[in-house]
Short mmCIF file of N, CA and C in Angstrom, two decimals:
data_model
loop_
_atom_site.label_atom_id
_atom_site.label_comp_id
_atom_site.label_asym_id
_atom_site.label_seq_id
_atom_site.Cartn_x
_atom_site.Cartn_y
_atom_site.Cartn_z
N SER R 1 112.67 110.05 131.42
CA SER R 1 113.20 109.84 132.75
C SER R 1 112.28 110.48 133.77
N CYS R 2 112.22 109.88 134.94
CA CYS R 2 111.39 110.44 136.01
C CYS R 2 112.16 111.47 136.84
N TYR R 3 113.47 111.55 136.66
CA TYR R 3 114.35 112.49 137.37
C TYR R 3 114.42 112.25 138.87
N GLN R 4 113.91 111.12 139.35
CA GLN R 4 113.95 110.84 140.79
C GLN R 4 115.39 110.73 141.28
N CYS R 5 116.27 110.15 140.48
CA CYS R 5 117.68 110.03 140.89
C CYS R 5 118.32 111.41 141.03
N SER R 6 117.96 112.33 140.14
CA SER R 6 118.50 113.69 140.21
C SER R 6 118.00 114.42 141.44
N VAL R 7 116.72 114.24 141.74
CA VAL R 7 116.12 114.92 142.89
C VAL R 7 116.70 114.39 144.20
N ARG R 8 116.94 113.09 144.27
CA ARG R 8 117.40 112.48 145.52
C ARG R 8 118.91 112.50 145.72
N CYS R 9 119.67 112.87 144.71
CA CYS R 9 121.13 112.83 144.83
C CYS R 9 121.60 113.82 145.89
N PRO R 10 122.26 113.33 146.96
CA PRO R 10 122.69 114.23 148.03
C PRO R 10 123.77 115.22 147.59
N ALA R 11 124.48 114.89 146.51
CA ALA R 11 125.53 115.79 146.02
C ALA R 11 124.98 116.83 145.05
N GLY R 12 123.68 116.74 144.74
CA GLY R 12 123.07 117.70 143.82
C GLY R 12 123.43 117.47 142.36
N ILE R 13 123.87 116.27 142.03
CA ILE R 13 124.24 115.96 140.64
C ILE R 13 122.98 115.63 139.86
N ASP R 14 122.83 116.22 138.69
CA ASP R 14 121.68 115.94 137.84
C ASP R 14 121.99 114.69 137.03
N ILE R 15 121.77 113.54 137.64
CA ILE R 15 122.14 112.25 137.06
C ILE R 15 121.39 111.99 135.76
N ALA R 16 120.11 112.29 135.72
CA ALA R 16 119.33 112.03 134.51
C ALA R 16 119.87 112.82 133.32
N ASP R 17 120.15 114.10 133.51
CA ASP R 17 120.69 114.90 132.42
C ASP R 17 122.08 114.41 132.01
N MET R 18 122.86 113.96 132.99
CA MET R 18 124.19 113.43 132.68
C MET R 18 124.06 112.17 131.82
N MET R 19 123.11 111.31 132.16
CA MET R 19 122.90 110.09 131.37
C MET R 19 122.45 110.41 129.95
N TYR R 20 121.56 111.40 129.81
CA TYR R 20 121.13 111.82 128.48
C TYR R 20 122.30 112.38 127.68
N ALA R 21 123.15 113.16 128.33
CA ALA R 21 124.32 113.73 127.66
C ALA R 21 125.27 112.62 127.21
N LEU R 22 125.48 111.62 128.06
CA LEU R 22 126.34 110.50 127.69
C LEU R 22 125.75 109.71 126.53
N LYS R 23 124.43 109.54 126.53
CA LYS R 23 123.77 108.84 125.43
C LYS R 23 123.98 109.59 124.12
N ARG R 24 123.75 110.91 124.15
CA ARG R 24 123.93 111.71 122.94
C ARG R 24 125.38 111.67 122.46
N TYR R 25 126.32 111.74 123.40
CA TYR R 25 127.73 111.72 123.04
C TYR R 25 128.11 110.38 122.40
N SER R 26 127.65 109.28 123.00
CA SER R 26 127.97 107.96 122.44
C SER R 26 127.37 107.78 121.06
N MET R 27 126.19 108.34 120.85
CA MET R 27 125.58 108.26 119.52
C MET R 27 126.37 109.10 118.53
N TRP R 28 126.80 110.28 118.95
CA TRP R 28 127.57 111.17 118.08
C TRP R 28 128.88 110.51 117.68
N LYS R 29 129.49 109.77 118.62
CA LYS R 29 130.75 109.08 118.35
C LYS R 29 130.54 107.72 117.69
N GLY R 30 129.29 107.28 117.56
CA GLY R 30 129.01 105.99 116.95
C GLY R 30 129.36 104.81 117.84
N GLN R 31 129.39 105.01 119.14
CA GLN R 31 129.76 103.97 120.09
C GLN R 31 128.54 103.51 120.88
N TYR R 32 127.74 102.65 120.29
CA TYR R 32 126.57 102.13 120.98
C TYR R 32 126.27 100.73 120.47
N LYS R 33 125.52 99.98 121.25
CA LYS R 33 125.18 98.60 120.92
C LYS R 33 124.28 98.56 119.69
N GLU R 34 124.61 97.70 118.74
CA GLU R 34 123.80 97.56 117.53
C GLU R 34 122.44 96.95 117.86
N GLY R 35 121.44 97.30 117.09
CA GLY R 35 120.11 96.75 117.26
C GLY R 35 119.21 97.52 118.20
N LEU R 36 119.73 98.58 118.80
CA LEU R 36 118.90 99.40 119.69
C LEU R 36 118.01 100.33 118.88
N ILE R 37 116.82 100.58 119.37
CA ILE R 37 115.89 101.48 118.70
C ILE R 37 116.28 102.94 118.96
N GLY R 38 116.76 103.23 120.15
CA GLY R 38 117.04 104.60 120.57
C GLY R 38 117.91 105.41 119.62
N PRO R 39 119.09 104.90 119.21
CA PRO R 39 119.94 105.69 118.32
C PRO R 39 119.28 106.01 116.98
N ASP R 40 118.62 105.03 116.37
CA ASP R 40 117.94 105.28 115.09
C ASP R 40 116.81 106.28 115.28
N PHE R 41 116.06 106.12 116.35
CA PHE R 41 114.95 107.02 116.65
C PHE R 41 115.46 108.44 116.85
N SER R 42 116.51 108.59 117.66
CA SER R 42 117.05 109.92 117.94
C SER R 42 117.59 110.59 116.69
N GLU R 43 118.30 109.82 115.87
CA GLU R 43 118.84 110.38 114.62
C GLU R 43 117.71 110.82 113.69
N ALA R 44 116.69 109.98 113.56
CA ALA R 44 115.55 110.34 112.71
C ALA R 44 114.82 111.56 113.26
N PHE R 45 114.70 111.64 114.58
CA PHE R 45 114.02 112.77 115.21
C PHE R 45 114.76 114.07 114.91
N VAL R 46 116.08 114.06 115.08
CA VAL R 46 116.87 115.27 114.82
C VAL R 46 116.78 115.67 113.35
N LYS R 47 116.90 114.69 112.45
CA LYS R 47 116.80 115.00 111.02
C LYS R 47 115.44 115.60 110.69
N MET R 48 114.40 115.06 111.30
CA MET R 48 113.06 115.57 111.04
C MET R 48 112.92 117.01 111.52
N ILE R 49 113.45 117.30 112.69
CA ILE R 49 113.38 118.67 113.22
C ILE R 49 114.16 119.62 112.32
N VAL R 50 115.33 119.20 111.86
CA VAL R 50 116.14 120.05 110.99
C VAL R 50 115.43 120.28 109.65
N ASN R 51 114.84 119.25 109.10
CA ASN R 51 114.21 119.37 107.78
C ASN R 51 112.86 120.07 107.79
N SER R 52 112.05 119.81 108.82
CA SER R 52 110.69 120.35 108.80
C SER R 52 110.38 121.31 109.94
N GLY R 53 111.24 121.35 110.96
CA GLY R 53 111.01 122.26 112.08
C GLY R 53 110.13 121.70 113.17
N ARG R 54 109.62 120.49 112.99
CA ARG R 54 108.77 119.88 114.01
C ARG R 54 108.81 118.36 113.90
N SER R 55 108.34 117.72 114.95
CA SER R 55 108.25 116.27 114.97
C SER R 55 106.88 115.86 114.46
N PHE R 56 106.84 114.78 113.69
CA PHE R 56 105.57 114.26 113.19
C PHE R 56 105.60 112.74 113.34
N GLU R 57 104.84 112.25 114.30
CA GLU R 57 104.89 110.85 114.72
C GLU R 57 104.74 109.82 113.59
N PRO R 58 103.80 109.96 112.65
CA PRO R 58 103.68 108.93 111.61
C PRO R 58 104.96 108.73 110.80
N ILE R 59 105.66 109.79 110.50
CA ILE R 59 106.91 109.65 109.75
C ILE R 59 108.01 109.10 110.67
N LEU R 60 108.04 109.57 111.88
CA LEU R 60 109.04 109.12 112.84
C LEU R 60 108.88 107.62 113.15
N ALA R 61 107.66 107.15 113.17
CA ALA R 61 107.40 105.74 113.47
C ALA R 61 108.06 104.81 112.47
N ALA R 62 108.23 105.26 111.24
CA ALA R 62 108.85 104.42 110.22
C ALA R 62 110.29 104.05 110.58
N THR R 63 110.93 104.81 111.46
CA THR R 63 112.31 104.51 111.83
C THR R 63 112.41 103.40 112.87
N TYR R 64 111.39 103.25 113.70
CA TYR R 64 111.51 102.24 114.75
C TYR R 64 110.53 101.08 114.61
N LEU R 65 109.46 101.24 113.87
CA LEU R 65 108.48 100.14 113.74
C LEU R 65 109.05 98.88 113.09
N PRO R 66 109.94 98.99 112.10
CA PRO R 66 110.47 97.75 111.51
C PRO R 66 111.20 96.85 112.52
N LYS R 67 111.62 97.39 113.64
CA LYS R 67 112.34 96.59 114.64
C LYS R 67 111.39 95.88 115.60
N TYR R 68 110.10 96.15 115.48
CA TYR R 68 109.10 95.52 116.34
C TYR R 68 108.53 94.28 115.65
N SER R 69 107.79 93.49 116.41
CA SER R 69 107.12 92.33 115.84
C SER R 69 105.88 92.79 115.06
N ALA R 70 105.34 91.89 114.26
CA ALA R 70 104.14 92.22 113.47
C ALA R 70 102.98 92.61 114.38
N ARG R 71 102.85 91.93 115.50
CA ARG R 71 101.77 92.25 116.44
C ARG R 71 101.91 93.67 116.99
N ASP R 72 103.13 94.05 117.32
CA ASP R 72 103.37 95.41 117.83
C ASP R 72 103.08 96.46 116.76
N ILE R 73 103.44 96.16 115.52
CA ILE R 73 103.18 97.10 114.42
C ILE R 73 101.69 97.29 114.24
N ILE R 74 100.93 96.20 114.30
CA ILE R 74 99.47 96.30 114.17
C ILE R 74 98.89 97.11 115.32
N ARG R 75 99.37 96.86 116.53
CA ARG R 75 98.89 97.61 117.70
C ARG R 75 99.18 99.11 117.54
N GLU R 76 100.38 99.44 117.10
CA GLU R 76 100.73 100.85 116.88
C GLU R 76 99.85 101.46 115.79
N GLY R 77 99.60 100.69 114.73
CA GLY R 77 98.75 101.18 113.64
C GLY R 77 97.33 101.45 114.10
N LEU R 78 96.80 100.57 114.92
CA LEU R 78 95.44 100.77 115.44
C LEU R 78 95.38 102.01 116.34
N MET R 79 96.41 102.19 117.15
CA MET R 79 96.44 103.36 118.02
C MET R 79 96.53 104.64 117.18
N ALA R 80 97.37 104.63 116.16
CA ALA R 80 97.51 105.80 115.29
C ALA R 80 96.20 106.11 114.57
N THR R 81 95.52 105.07 114.12
CA THR R 81 94.23 105.27 113.45
C THR R 81 93.23 105.92 114.39
N GLY R 82 93.20 105.45 115.62
CA GLY R 82 92.31 106.05 116.62
C GLY R 82 92.64 107.51 116.88
N LEU R 83 93.93 107.84 116.93
CA LEU R 83 94.34 109.23 117.15
C LEU R 83 93.95 110.12 115.98
N VAL R 84 94.10 109.61 114.76
CA VAL R 84 93.71 110.39 113.58
C VAL R 84 92.21 110.59 113.55
N LEU R 85 91.45 109.53 113.78
CA LEU R 85 89.99 109.62 113.72
C LEU R 85 89.42 110.52 114.82
N SER R 86 90.10 110.58 115.96
CA SER R 86 89.61 111.44 117.04
C SER R 86 90.10 112.88 116.91
N GLY R 87 90.94 113.13 115.90
CA GLY R 87 91.43 114.48 115.68
C GLY R 87 92.62 114.85 116.55
N LYS R 88 93.20 113.89 117.25
CA LYS R 88 94.34 114.17 118.13
C LYS R 88 95.67 114.14 117.39
N MET R 89 95.67 113.57 116.18
CA MET R 89 96.88 113.54 115.37
C MET R 89 96.48 113.83 113.92
N PRO R 90 97.08 114.85 113.32
CA PRO R 90 96.72 115.17 111.93
C PRO R 90 97.32 114.17 110.95
N LEU R 91 96.72 114.09 109.76
CA LEU R 91 97.28 113.23 108.72
C LEU R 91 98.57 113.80 108.17
N LEU R 92 98.65 115.12 108.08
CA LEU R 92 99.84 115.80 107.57
C LEU R 92 100.33 116.80 108.61
N PRO R 93 101.64 116.98 108.69
CA PRO R 93 102.16 117.94 109.68
C PRO R 93 101.86 119.37 109.27
N LYS R 94 101.74 120.24 110.27
CA LYS R 94 101.53 121.65 109.99
C LYS R 94 102.86 122.28 109.60
N LYS R 95 102.78 123.30 108.76
CA LYS R 95 103.99 124.01 108.33
C LYS R 95 104.52 124.87 109.48
N VAL R 96 105.81 125.07 109.48
CA VAL R 96 106.46 125.90 110.49
C VAL R 96 106.82 127.23 109.85
N LYS R 97 106.44 128.30 110.53
CA LYS R 97 106.80 129.63 110.04
C LYS R 97 108.29 129.85 110.31
N ARG R 98 108.93 130.54 109.41
CA ARG R 98 110.36 130.87 109.53
C ARG R 98 111.21 129.62 109.78
N LEU R 99 111.02 128.63 108.93
CA LEU R 99 111.73 127.35 109.06
C LEU R 99 113.24 127.54 109.04
N LYS R 100 113.74 128.44 108.22
CA LYS R 100 115.19 128.67 108.14
C LYS R 100 115.76 129.09 109.50
N ASN R 101 115.01 129.89 110.26
CA ASN R 101 115.46 130.30 111.59
C ASN R 101 115.55 129.09 112.53
N VAL R 102 114.56 128.22 112.45
CA VAL R 102 114.56 127.00 113.28
C VAL R 102 115.75 126.13 112.91
N GLN R 103 115.98 125.96 111.61
CA GLN R 103 117.09 125.13 111.15
C GLN R 103 118.43 125.69 111.62
N ARG R 104 118.60 126.99 111.53
CA ARG R 104 119.85 127.62 112.00
C ARG R 104 120.05 127.38 113.49
N MET R 105 118.97 127.53 114.26
CA MET R 105 119.05 127.34 115.70
C MET R 105 119.43 125.90 116.05
N VAL R 106 118.78 124.94 115.41
CA VAL R 106 119.05 123.53 115.71
C VAL R 106 120.49 123.18 115.34
N ARG R 107 120.96 123.69 114.22
CA ARG R 107 122.34 123.39 113.80
C ARG R 107 123.37 123.98 114.75
N ARG R 108 123.03 125.05 115.44
CA ARG R 108 123.95 125.61 116.44
C ARG R 108 123.98 124.76 117.71
N ILE R 109 122.86 124.13 118.02
CA ILE R 109 122.74 123.34 119.25
C ILE R 109 123.28 121.93 119.08
N ILE R 110 122.97 121.31 117.94
CA ILE R 110 123.29 119.90 117.72
C ILE R 110 124.41 119.80 116.68
N PRO R 111 125.46 119.03 116.98
CA PRO R 111 126.59 118.91 116.04
C PRO R 111 126.23 118.04 114.84
N ILE R 112 125.41 118.58 113.94
CA ILE R 112 124.97 117.83 112.76
C ILE R 112 126.04 117.93 111.68
N GLY R 113 126.41 116.79 111.14
CA GLY R 113 127.36 116.77 110.04
C GLY R 113 128.81 116.84 110.46
N GLU R 114 129.10 116.90 111.75
CA GLU R 114 130.49 116.91 112.20
C GLU R 114 131.04 115.50 112.13
N THR R 115 132.32 115.41 111.89
CA THR R 115 132.95 114.09 111.81
C THR R 115 133.12 113.51 113.20
N LYS R 116 133.10 112.19 113.24
CA LYS R 116 133.20 111.48 114.53
C LYS R 116 134.63 111.31 114.93
#
């Protein structure tokens, strides 16, 4: 989000953060339109953070790339190859120190495993 709506709101309401909160809540309750990339992406992102302590784009891409066309997948693959070859994206994610602490923190913030 560009947060322009939040900055310009005369009532001082943080509209962008409110929209993000509503999105997270609807995903948590399972109330969203089928076929969207966002919910699958967000769920995979949170699981990745809980399991490894960090985000790693090549693994995360597997959650949303199947919903794209073959041309888009090839374009993403070429971009990823360029990032790896230029050293901007590693082939394997780096380990996180004190992973258990990160996992505990994330579980306190995000309602993982709670019933809908």
